[in-house]
mmCIF file of C-alpha atoms in Angstrom:
data_model
loop_
_atom_site.group_PDB
_atom_site.id
_atom_site.type_symbol
_atom_site.label_atom_id
_atom_site.label_comp_id
_atom_site.label_asym_id
_atom_site.label_seq_id
_atom_site.Cartn_x
_atom_site.Cartn_y
_atom_site.Cartn_z
ATOM 1 C CA MET N 17 0.000 0.000 0.000
ATOM 2 C CA THR N 18 2.898 2.366 0.716
ATOM 3 C CA ILE N 19 4.206 2.019 -2.851
ATOM 4 C CA LEU N 20 0.745 2.610 -4.310
ATOM 5 C CA ALA N 21 0.278 5.659 -2.089
ATOM 6 C CA ALA N 22 3.630 7.043 -3.248
ATOM 7 C CA ILE N 23 2.687 6.568 -6.902
ATOM 8 C CA SER N 24 -0.704 8.187 -6.365
ATOM 9 C CA LEU N 25 0.853 11.152 -4.578
ATOM 10 C CA GLY N 26 3.349 11.585 -7.404
ATOM 11 C CA LEU N 27 0.535 11.562 -9.933
ATOM 12 C CA TRP N 28 -1.396 14.226 -8.050
ATOM 13 C CA ILE N 29 1.680 16.417 -7.768
ATOM 14 C CA TYR N 30 2.048 16.170 -11.547
ATOM 15 C CA LEU N 31 -1.658 16.807 -12.159
ATOM 16 C CA LEU N 32 -1.662 19.992 -10.097
ATOM 17 C CA ALA N 33 1.737 21.289 -11.213
ATOM 18 C CA GLY N 34 1.372 20.364 -14.893
ATOM 19 C CA HIS N 35 -1.127 18.682 -17.212
ATOM 20 C CA GLY N 36 -2.211 21.983 -18.715
ATOM 21 C CA GLY N 37 -3.502 23.385 -15.441
ATOM 22 C CA PHE N 38 -6.759 21.581 -16.236
ATOM 23 C CA TRP N 39 -8.147 21.930 -12.726
ATOM 24 C CA ARG N 40 -7.947 25.717 -12.523
ATOM 25 C CA ALA N 41 -11.090 26.280 -14.646
ATOM 26 C CA ALA N 42 -9.306 29.324 -16.087
ATOM 27 C CA GLU N 43 -10.248 28.900 -19.766
ATOM 28 C CA THR N 44 -13.511 30.859 -19.918
ATOM 29 C CA ASP N 45 -15.271 33.182 -22.365
ATOM 30 C CA GLU N 46 -15.436 36.087 -19.916
ATOM 31 C CA ALA N 47 -12.866 38.259 -21.732
ATOM 32 C CA ALA N 48 -14.595 39.984 -24.655
ATOM 33 C CA ALA N 49 -13.149 40.072 -28.178
ATOM 34 C CA PRO N 50 -13.388 43.235 -30.329
ATOM 35 C CA ASP N 51 -16.338 43.532 -32.698
ATOM 36 C CA PRO N 52 -15.558 42.852 -36.374
ATOM 37 C CA ALA N 53 -15.966 45.628 -38.922
ATOM 38 C CA ASN N 54 -18.663 43.577 -40.655
ATOM 39 C CA TRP N 55 -20.785 40.904 -39.023
ATOM 40 C CA PRO N 56 -20.826 37.787 -41.254
ATOM 41 C CA ALA N 57 -23.840 35.601 -41.969
ATOM 42 C CA VAL N 58 -24.514 32.791 -39.497
ATOM 43 C CA ALA N 59 -26.768 29.748 -39.713
ATOM 44 C CA ALA N 60 -27.651 27.852 -36.542
ATOM 45 C CA VAL N 61 -28.174 24.118 -37.052
ATOM 46 C CA VAL N 62 -30.201 22.398 -34.327
ATOM 47 C CA PRO N 63 -30.750 18.622 -34.545
ATOM 48 C CA ALA N 64 -33.818 17.634 -32.532
ATOM 49 C CA ARG N 65 -35.407 14.277 -31.790
ATOM 50 C CA ASP N 66 -38.334 14.169 -29.346
ATOM 51 C CA GLU N 67 -37.395 17.425 -27.621
ATOM 52 C CA ALA N 68 -40.897 18.767 -26.904
ATOM 53 C CA ALA N 69 -40.058 19.416 -23.251
ATOM 54 C CA VAL N 70 -37.220 21.839 -24.016
ATOM 55 C CA ILE N 71 -37.368 22.990 -27.635
ATOM 56 C CA GLY N 72 -39.619 25.992 -26.991
ATOM 57 C CA ARG N 73 -37.169 27.596 -24.598
ATOM 58 C CA THR N 74 -34.231 26.744 -26.863
ATOM 59 C CA ILE N 75 -35.813 28.334 -29.944
ATOM 60 C CA ALA N 76 -36.871 31.405 -27.969
ATOM 61 C CA GLY N 77 -33.283 31.838 -26.780
ATOM 62 C CA LEU N 78 -31.887 31.525 -30.288
ATOM 63 C CA LEU N 79 -34.357 34.051 -31.681
ATOM 64 C CA ALA N 80 -33.503 36.470 -28.852
ATOM 65 C CA GLN N 81 -29.868 36.724 -29.975
ATOM 66 C CA ASP N 82 -28.756 40.336 -30.378
ATOM 67 C CA TYR N 83 -26.576 39.441 -33.360
ATOM 68 C CA PRO N 84 -26.220 42.402 -35.779
ATOM 69 C CA GLY N 85 -25.607 40.320 -38.914
ATOM 70 C CA ASP N 86 -27.719 37.951 -40.979
ATOM 71 C CA PHE N 87 -28.830 35.041 -38.792
ATOM 72 C CA ARG N 88 -31.243 32.194 -39.338
ATOM 73 C CA ILE N 89 -32.061 28.916 -37.619
ATOM 74 C CA LEU N 90 -32.355 25.489 -39.221
ATOM 75 C CA LEU N 91 -34.129 23.037 -36.920
ATOM 76 C CA VAL N 92 -33.783 19.475 -38.207
ATOM 77 C CA ASP N 93 -36.666 17.353 -36.925
ATOM 78 C CA ASP N 94 -35.062 13.917 -36.624
ATOM 79 C CA GLY N 95 -38.168 11.743 -36.702
ATOM 80 C CA SER N 96 -39.757 13.203 -33.571
ATOM 81 C CA SER N 97 -43.035 11.714 -32.366
ATOM 82 C CA ASP N 98 -43.864 14.260 -29.645
ATOM 83 C CA GLY N 99 -44.676 17.411 -31.599
ATOM 84 C CA THR N 100 -41.189 18.920 -31.431
ATOM 85 C CA ALA N 101 -41.574 20.773 -34.757
ATOM 86 C CA ARG N 102 -44.998 22.163 -33.859
ATOM 87 C CA ILE N 103 -43.804 23.466 -30.498
ATOM 88 C CA ALA N 104 -40.758 25.037 -32.159
ATOM 89 C CA ARG N 105 -42.985 26.872 -34.656
ATOM 90 C CA GLU N 106 -45.254 28.114 -31.887
ATOM 91 C CA ALA N 107 -42.294 29.352 -29.849
ATOM 92 C CA ALA N 108 -40.872 31.141 -32.885
ATOM 93 C CA ALA N 109 -44.211 32.764 -33.706
ATOM 94 C CA ALA N 110 -44.521 34.026 -30.134
ATOM 95 C CA THR N 111 -41.252 35.959 -30.509
ATOM 96 C CA GLY N 112 -42.395 37.755 -33.657
ATOM 97 C CA ARG N 113 -39.284 36.478 -35.463
ATOM 98 C CA GLY N 114 -40.673 33.268 -36.855
ATOM 99 C CA ASP N 115 -39.366 34.092 -40.331
ATOM 100 C CA ARG N 116 -35.840 33.288 -39.115
ATOM 101 C CA LEU N 117 -36.750 29.665 -38.322
ATOM 102 C CA GLU N 118 -36.831 26.918 -40.937
ATOM 103 C CA ILE N 119 -37.993 23.426 -39.973
ATOM 104 C CA VAL N 120 -36.125 20.757 -41.945
ATOM 105 C CA PRO N 121 -37.909 17.372 -41.919
ATOM 106 C CA GLY N 122 -35.154 14.844 -41.334
ATOM 107 C CA SER N 123 -34.829 11.491 -43.060
ATOM 108 C CA PRO N 124 -33.617 8.299 -41.316
ATOM 109 C CA PRO N 125 -29.832 8.023 -41.035
ATOM 110 C CA PRO N 126 -28.068 5.982 -43.727
ATOM 111 C CA ALA N 127 -25.859 3.070 -42.759
ATOM 112 C CA GLY N 128 -22.696 4.247 -41.043
ATOM 113 C CA TRP N 129 -24.176 7.486 -39.669
ATOM 114 C CA THR N 130 -25.274 8.381 -36.163
ATOM 115 C CA GLY N 131 -28.702 9.980 -36.049
ATOM 116 C CA LYS N 132 -27.506 13.301 -34.660
ATOM 117 C CA LEU N 133 -24.734 13.737 -37.220
ATOM 118 C CA TRP N 134 -27.046 12.865 -40.112
ATOM 119 C CA ALA N 135 -29.485 15.484 -38.848
ATOM 120 C CA MET N 136 -26.664 18.026 -38.660
ATOM 121 C CA GLU N 137 -25.599 17.175 -42.205
ATOM 122 C CA GLN N 138 -29.126 17.785 -43.492
ATOM 123 C CA GLY N 139 -29.253 21.148 -41.747
ATOM 124 C CA ILE N 140 -25.851 22.248 -43.014
ATOM 125 C CA ALA N 141 -26.953 21.405 -46.564
ATOM 126 C CA ARG N 142 -29.596 24.144 -46.203
ATOM 127 C CA ALA N 143 -27.233 26.748 -44.713
ATOM 128 C CA GLY N 144 -26.527 28.498 -48.006
ATOM 129 C CA GLY N 145 -23.673 30.994 -47.972
ATOM 130 C CA ALA N 146 -23.303 31.390 -44.209
ATOM 131 C CA ARG N 147 -19.701 32.039 -43.161
ATOM 132 C CA TRP N 148 -20.258 30.509 -39.726
ATOM 133 C CA LEU N 149 -22.284 27.464 -38.696
ATOM 134 C CA TRP N 150 -23.561 27.487 -35.124
ATOM 135 C CA LEU N 151 -23.985 23.821 -34.199
ATOM 136 C CA THR N 152 -26.023 23.746 -31.018
ATOM 137 C CA ASP N 153 -28.114 21.174 -29.199
ATOM 138 C CA ALA N 154 -31.868 21.298 -28.784
ATOM 139 C CA ASP N 155 -31.579 21.414 -24.991
ATOM 140 C CA ILE N 156 -29.271 24.435 -24.624
ATOM 141 C CA ALA N 157 -30.560 27.902 -23.689
ATOM 142 C CA HIS N 158 -28.238 30.714 -24.760
ATOM 143 C CA ALA N 159 -27.958 34.213 -23.313
ATOM 144 C CA PRO N 160 -28.769 36.960 -25.875
ATOM 145 C CA ASP N 161 -25.113 37.918 -26.394
ATOM 146 C CA THR N 162 -23.812 34.372 -26.944
ATOM 147 C CA LEU N 163 -23.640 34.406 -30.742
ATOM 148 C CA ARG N 164 -22.241 37.943 -30.883
ATOM 149 C CA SER N 165 -19.482 36.905 -28.449
ATOM 150 C CA LEU N 166 -18.670 33.717 -30.357
ATOM 151 C CA VAL N 167 -18.460 35.386 -33.767
ATOM 152 C CA ALA N 168 -16.403 38.301 -32.435
ATOM 153 C CA ARG N 169 -13.876 35.863 -30.976
ATOM 154 C CA GLY N 170 -13.858 33.683 -34.065
ATOM 155 C CA GLU N 171 -13.216 36.633 -36.372
ATOM 156 C CA ALA N 172 -10.666 38.360 -34.120
ATOM 157 C CA GLU N 173 -8.604 35.211 -33.518
ATOM 158 C CA GLY N 174 -8.999 33.631 -36.959
ATOM 159 C CA LEU N 175 -10.523 30.480 -35.501
ATOM 160 C CA ALA N 176 -11.705 27.401 -37.323
ATOM 161 C CA LEU N 177 -13.875 26.380 -34.367
ATOM 162 C CA CYS N 178 -15.011 28.040 -31.142
ATOM 163 C CA SER N 179 -16.822 25.868 -28.601
ATOM 164 C CA LEU N 180 -18.401 26.547 -25.227
ATOM 165 C CA MET N 181 -18.886 23.969 -22.487
ATOM 166 C CA ALA N 182 -22.443 24.789 -21.458
ATOM 167 C CA ARG N 183 -23.217 24.994 -17.770
ATOM 168 C CA LEU N 184 -24.923 21.695 -16.964
ATOM 169 C CA SER N 185 -27.966 21.136 -14.785
ATOM 170 C CA THR N 186 -27.444 20.759 -11.031
ATOM 171 C CA ALA N 187 -31.087 20.913 -9.989
ATOM 172 C CA ASN N 188 -31.293 17.764 -7.865
ATOM 173 C CA ALA N 189 -29.089 15.911 -5.397
ATOM 174 C CA ALA N 190 -27.636 13.461 -7.908
ATOM 175 C CA GLU N 191 -26.780 16.242 -10.363
ATOM 176 C CA ARG N 192 -25.194 18.364 -7.645
ATOM 177 C CA ALA N 193 -23.062 15.410 -6.566
ATOM 178 C CA LEU N 194 -21.979 14.184 -10.002
ATOM 179 C CA ILE N 195 -22.091 16.934 -12.635
ATOM 180 C CA PRO N 196 -19.221 19.209 -11.456
ATOM 181 C CA ALA N 197 -16.971 16.148 -11.418
ATOM 182 C CA PHE N 198 -18.140 15.258 -14.937
ATOM 183 C CA VAL N 199 -16.728 18.546 -16.205
ATOM 184 C CA LEU N 200 -13.546 18.115 -14.140
ATOM 185 C CA PHE N 201 -12.956 14.644 -15.603
ATOM 186 C CA PHE N 202 -13.573 15.979 -19.123
ATOM 187 C CA GLN N 203 -10.924 18.616 -18.479
ATOM 188 C CA MET N 204 -8.538 15.937 -17.231
ATOM 189 C CA LEU N 205 -8.961 14.089 -20.524
ATOM 190 C CA TYR N 206 -8.775 17.267 -22.626
ATOM 191 C CA PRO N 207 -7.028 20.104 -20.768
ATOM 192 C CA PHE N 208 -8.606 23.221 -22.255
ATOM 193 C CA ALA N 209 -5.325 25.160 -22.280
ATOM 194 C CA ARG N 210 -3.772 22.452 -24.454
ATOM 195 C CA VAL N 211 -6.819 22.290 -26.708
ATOM 196 C CA ASN N 212 -6.441 26.041 -27.218
ATOM 197 C CA ARG N 213 -2.688 25.890 -27.912
ATOM 198 C CA ALA N 214 -1.879 25.702 -31.612
ATOM 199 C CA GLY N 215 1.167 23.466 -31.187
ATOM 200 C CA SER N 216 -0.540 20.913 -28.959
ATOM 201 C CA PRO N 217 -2.003 17.694 -30.412
ATOM 202 C CA VAL N 218 -4.841 17.789 -27.850
ATOM 203 C CA ALA N 219 -8.149 18.660 -29.510
ATOM 204 C CA ALA N 220 -11.747 18.573 -28.311
ATOM 205 C CA ALA N 221 -15.029 20.453 -28.379
ATOM 206 C CA ALA N 222 -18.279 20.526 -26.432
ATOM 207 C CA GLY N 223 -21.171 19.504 -28.635
ATOM 208 C CA GLY N 224 -23.811 21.697 -27.025
ATOM 209 C CA CYS N 225 -22.335 24.874 -28.527
ATOM 210 C CA MET N 226 -19.874 24.871 -31.429
ATOM 211 C CA LEU N 227 -19.308 27.707 -33.901
ATOM 212 C CA ALA N 228 -17.557 26.313 -36.983
ATOM 213 C CA ARG N 229 -16.256 28.332 -39.910
ATOM 214 C CA ALA N 230 -17.988 26.872 -42.941
ATOM 215 C CA ASP N 231 -14.966 26.862 -45.254
ATOM 216 C CA ALA N 232 -12.770 25.207 -42.609
ATOM 217 C CA LEU N 233 -15.422 22.552 -42.040
ATOM 218 C CA ALA N 234 -15.574 21.878 -45.773
ATOM 219 C CA ARG N 235 -11.775 21.492 -45.925
ATOM 220 C CA ALA N 236 -11.957 19.053 -43.014
ATOM 221 C CA GLY N 237 -14.300 16.851 -45.018
ATOM 222 C CA GLY N 238 -17.508 18.160 -43.499
ATOM 223 C CA ILE N 239 -19.750 16.127 -41.246
ATOM 224 C CA PRO N 240 -19.301 13.007 -43.451
ATOM 225 C CA ALA N 241 -15.700 12.828 -42.193
ATOM 226 C CA ILE N 242 -16.965 12.070 -38.678
ATOM 227 C CA ALA N 243 -20.288 10.429 -39.603
ATOM 228 C CA ALA N 244 -19.807 7.301 -37.495
ATOM 229 C CA HIS N 245 -18.460 8.910 -34.334
ATOM 230 C CA ILE N 246 -20.566 8.655 -31.184
ATOM 231 C CA ILE N 247 -18.332 11.197 -29.416
ATOM 232 C CA ASP N 248 -18.878 13.540 -32.333
ATOM 233 C CA ASP N 249 -17.875 16.803 -30.666
ATOM 234 C CA CYS N 250 -14.325 15.692 -29.897
ATOM 235 C CA ALA N 251 -14.041 14.100 -33.338
ATOM 236 C CA LEU N 252 -15.042 17.434 -34.863
ATOM 237 C CA GLY N 253 -12.548 19.235 -32.634
ATOM 238 C CA ARG N 254 -9.737 17.020 -33.928
ATOM 239 C CA ALA N 255 -10.767 17.500 -37.543
ATOM 240 C CA MET N 256 -11.074 21.271 -37.207
ATOM 241 C CA LYS N 257 -7.785 21.754 -35.363
ATOM 242 C CA ARG N 258 -6.040 20.439 -38.455
ATOM 243 C CA GLN N 259 -7.601 23.373 -40.348
ATOM 244 C CA GLY N 260 -6.762 26.183 -37.927
ATOM 245 C CA PRO N 261 -6.877 27.364 -34.312
ATOM 246 C CA ILE N 262 -9.722 26.207 -32.102
ATOM 247 C CA ARG N 263 -11.011 27.356 -28.720
ATOM 248 C CA LEU N 264 -12.811 25.429 -25.976
ATOM 249 C CA MET N 265 -14.016 27.417 -22.967
ATOM 250 C CA LEU N 266 -16.237 27.223 -19.933
ATOM 251 C CA THR N 267 -19.200 29.580 -20.016
ATOM 252 C CA ARG N 268 -22.117 30.841 -17.996
ATOM 253 C CA ARG N 269 -23.842 32.179 -21.127
ATOM 254 C CA SER N 270 -25.109 28.805 -22.320
ATOM 255 C CA VAL N 271 -27.045 26.522 -19.989
ATOM 256 C CA SER N 272 -28.274 22.970 -20.414
ATOM 257 C CA ILE N 273 -31.990 22.883 -19.663
ATOM 258 C CA ARG N 274 -32.363 19.114 -19.848
ATOM 259 C CA PRO N 275 -32.609 17.577 -16.370
ATOM 260 C CA TYR N 276 -30.307 14.579 -16.165
ATOM 261 C CA GLY N 277 -32.497 12.916 -13.548
ATOM 262 C CA GLY N 278 -31.302 10.725 -10.711
ATOM 263 C CA TRP N 279 -28.326 8.484 -10.147
ATOM 264 C CA ARG N 280 -29.481 5.820 -12.612
ATOM 265 C CA GLU N 281 -30.110 8.319 -15.415
ATOM 266 C CA ILE N 282 -26.728 9.995 -14.961
ATOM 267 C CA GLY N 283 -25.068 6.593 -14.914
ATOM 268 C CA ALA N 284 -26.788 5.788 -18.208
ATOM 269 C CA MET N 285 -25.585 9.095 -19.677
ATOM 270 C CA ILE N 286 -21.991 8.210 -18.785
ATOM 271 C CA ALA N 287 -22.348 4.637 -19.991
ATOM 272 C CA ARG N 288 -23.712 5.768 -23.367
ATOM 273 C CA SER N 289 -20.304 6.873 -24.635
ATOM 274 C CA ALA N 290 -17.660 5.731 -22.130
ATOM 275 C CA TYR N 291 -16.724 2.518 -23.939
ATOM 276 C CA ALA N 292 -16.639 4.361 -27.261
ATOM 277 C CA GLN N 293 -14.137 6.776 -25.679
ATOM 278 C CA LEU N 294 -11.995 3.697 -24.999
ATOM 279 C CA ARG N 295 -12.326 2.574 -28.636
ATOM 280 C CA TYR N 296 -14.214 -0.539 -27.505
ATOM 281 C CA SER N 297 -10.968 -2.031 -26.203
ATOM 282 C CA PRO N 298 -11.105 -4.389 -23.186
ATOM 283 C CA TRP N 299 -7.444 -3.580 -22.564
ATOM 284 C CA LEU N 300 -8.069 0.158 -22.468
ATOM 285 C CA LEU N 301 -11.065 -0.486 -20.222
ATOM 286 C CA ALA N 302 -8.953 -2.488 -17.784
ATOM 287 C CA GLY N 303 -6.208 0.131 -17.846
ATOM 288 C CA THR N 304 -8.703 2.936 -17.291
ATOM 289 C CA LEU N 305 -10.325 1.237 -14.313
ATOM 290 C CA LEU N 306 -6.941 0.480 -12.771
ATOM 291 C CA GLY N 307 -5.848 4.065 -13.393
ATOM 292 C CA LEU N 308 -8.994 5.452 -11.774
ATOM 293 C CA ALA N 309 -8.392 3.234 -8.757
ATOM 294 C CA LEU N 310 -4.774 4.325 -8.458
ATOM 295 C CA VAL N 311 -5.497 8.039 -8.813
ATOM 296 C CA PHE N 312 -8.767 8.354 -6.907
ATOM 297 C CA LEU N 313 -9.260 5.341 -4.640
ATOM 298 C CA VAL N 314 -5.775 4.581 -3.326
ATOM 299 C CA PRO N 315 -5.447 7.901 -1.408
ATOM 300 C CA PRO N 316 -8.451 7.392 0.918
ATOM 301 C CA LEU N 317 -7.691 3.692 1.284
ATOM 302 C CA ALA N 318 -4.090 4.444 2.222
ATOM 303 C CA ALA N 319 -5.238 7.159 4.613
ATOM 304 C CA ALA N 320 -7.562 4.677 6.303
ATOM 305 C CA PHE N 321 -5.562 1.453 6.302
ATOM 306 C CA ALA N 322 -1.852 2.134 5.709
ATOM 307 C CA ALA N 323 0.609 2.945 8.444
ATOM 308 C CA GLY N 324 3.437 5.439 8.778
ATOM 309 C CA PRO N 325 4.643 6.972 5.488
ATOM 310 C CA GLY N 326 1.945 5.198 3.465
ATOM 311 C CA ARG N 327 -0.802 6.795 5.516
ATOM 312 C CA ALA N 328 0.841 10.226 5.340
ATOM 313 C CA MET N 329 1.193 10.014 1.552
ATOM 314 C CA GLY N 330 -2.405 8.851 1.224
ATOM 315 C CA ILE N 331 -3.622 11.842 3.222
ATOM 316 C CA ALA N 332 -1.441 14.195 1.161
ATOM 317 C CA ALA N 333 -2.711 12.792 -2.156
ATOM 318 C CA TRP N 334 -6.308 12.997 -0.933
ATOM 319 C CA ALA N 335 -5.775 16.615 0.070
ATOM 320 C CA LEU N 336 -4.332 17.489 -3.354
ATOM 321 C CA MET N 337 -7.317 15.779 -4.982
ATOM 322 C CA ALA N 338 -9.719 17.890 -2.930
ATOM 323 C CA ILE N 339 -7.771 21.039 -3.841
ATOM 324 C CA ALA N 340 -7.975 20.166 -7.549
ATOM 325 C CA PHE N 341 -11.761 19.956 -7.302
ATOM 326 C CA GLN N 342 -12.232 23.392 -5.706
ATOM 327 C CA PRO N 343 -12.262 25.671 -8.807
ATOM 328 C CA MET N 344 -14.932 23.552 -10.496
ATOM 329 C CA LEU N 345 -16.973 23.433 -7.305
ATOM 330 C CA ARG N 346 -16.820 27.240 -7.169
ATOM 331 C CA PHE N 347 -17.827 27.490 -10.829
ATOM 332 C CA TYR N 348 -20.937 25.448 -10.050
ATOM 333 C CA GLY N 349 -21.625 27.184 -6.754
ATOM 334 C CA ARG N 350 -21.074 24.070 -4.677
ATOM 335 C CA SER N 351 -19.634 23.789 -1.167
ATOM 336 C CA PRO N 352 -15.878 23.153 -0.891
ATOM 337 C CA LEU N 353 -16.772 20.264 1.411
ATOM 338 C CA TRP N 354 -17.556 18.231 -1.699
ATOM 339 C CA GLY N 355 -13.811 18.122 -2.412
ATOM 340 C CA PRO N 356 -12.942 15.165 -0.151
ATOM 341 C CA LEU N 357 -15.855 13.196 -1.642
ATOM 342 C CA LEU N 358 -14.255 13.051 -5.093
ATOM 343 C CA PRO N 359 -13.051 9.432 -4.577
ATOM 344 C CA ALA N 360 -16.634 8.243 -4.080
ATOM 345 C CA ILE N 361 -17.777 10.212 -7.131
ATOM 346 C CA ALA N 362 -14.934 8.728 -9.188
ATOM 347 C CA ALA N 363 -15.993 5.240 -8.073
ATOM 348 C CA PHE N 364 -19.476 5.941 -9.457
ATOM 349 C CA TYR N 365 -17.963 6.982 -12.802
ATOM 350 C CA ALA N 366 -15.767 3.875 -12.853
ATOM 351 C CA GLY N 367 -18.832 1.705 -12.341
ATOM 352 C CA ALA N 368 -20.705 3.475 -15.140
ATOM 353 C CA THR N 369 -17.704 2.983 -17.429
ATOM 354 C CA ALA N 370 -17.711 -0.746 -16.711
ATOM 355 C CA LEU N 371 -21.459 -0.871 -17.387
ATOM 356 C CA SER N 372 -20.830 0.844 -20.723
ATOM 357 C CA ALA N 373 -18.753 -2.155 -21.794
ATOM 358 C CA VAL N 374 -21.473 -4.528 -20.578
ATOM 359 C CA ALA N 375 -24.121 -2.644 -22.581
ATOM 360 C CA HIS N 376 -21.928 -2.831 -25.663
ATOM 361 C CA ALA N 377 -21.494 -6.590 -25.223
ATOM 362 C CA ARG N 378 -25.286 -6.913 -25.080
ATOM 363 C CA GLY N 379 -25.750 -4.937 -28.296
ATOM 364 C CA ARG N 380 -27.140 -1.850 -26.580
ATOM 365 C CA GLY N 381 -24.097 0.403 -26.649
ATOM 366 C CA GLY N 382 -24.519 4.091 -27.411
ATOM 367 C CA MET N 383 -28.267 4.061 -26.744
ATOM 368 C CA TRP N 384 -29.856 7.430 -27.502
ATOM 369 C CA LYS N 385 -33.506 8.223 -28.247
ATOM 370 C CA GLY N 386 -34.235 4.581 -29.040
ATOM 371 C CA ARG N 387 -31.209 4.036 -31.278
ATOM 372 C CA ALA N 388 -28.272 1.748 -30.448
ATOM 373 C CA GLN N 389 -25.266 3.330 -32.166
ATOM 374 C CA ALA N 390 -22.229 1.524 -30.767
ATOM 375 C CA ARG N 391 -19.518 0.304 -33.113
ATOM 376 C CA LEU N 392 -20.275 3.008 -35.629
ATOM 377 C CA GLY N 393 -17.153 4.858 -34.512
ATOM 378 C CA ALA N 394 -15.285 6.169 -31.487
#
């Protein structure tokens, strides 16, 4: 146990001192970019499948954008059975800007495509001459200045892609316990500072809000280049970084309005894509679970059961872990006392990751809106 505690402590020293400063939550969109001389045309593409509960608020938020240039919204109705398109039209009409919304009836995805990406492809095909494509989810509510801020940054910095990690729901006990750690773990996998550094191979994006330059997307092969990817946002981030600079930032402007539900529902959300992240490899799964145990579980176990130096190193590693969690807890308005509970939260995520592999083995991997999409792509 002493050796394991020493390794874990060394890892936490590295994680806090290096690894792109992922834990600091410093990469945000709070600093404003200068306005461009001319505001280019933008088309928002919103894939939607059975989103009646949230689509009205989403459309109202998009139509409330204070963007000075040409802006229109393409909502792709991906075979909804709950009146999503009708509710979207009603919400648009209530704003008095219904002429900016076009409903695109989606067709079933061809072989080799995920449903969401096929819907996006159909929307992009109707985008005309827009310079920027705002790819946003049907369950994200945007503040009125979101698009203006994104385009200003994209134009000022010559970006190929600018993405915001929407603030996720923390309305119930399970969400408050698990969601801040979800964002922290995402940042561990993809340190935002490295994503935003031109010379770094690390690339990612957050699918809820992505502003892509249309010509850069075309050079990258368009959506067909990533058609089979379940983790489509990070696949798009990799493709776009080969075309030019990209940005990935935390934001308070964009908020997820979909409740994730209780413990079981959040576990299912994690399990939907975890095994795809590991490229469906049992070896990567085993390595990931062992790594999670070494980084997150060894410190409290050593603190509780080791003696002498092993116990001291376990306590030190646990303390560093709690420190690393603090900036994200502050971002989500949570108590710092959640910090020492990160090992238990990590154990939940490890279990959901294992269940992701089980679901894949049973032919139900990547389940979303009634579609099993595993093995299409990573």
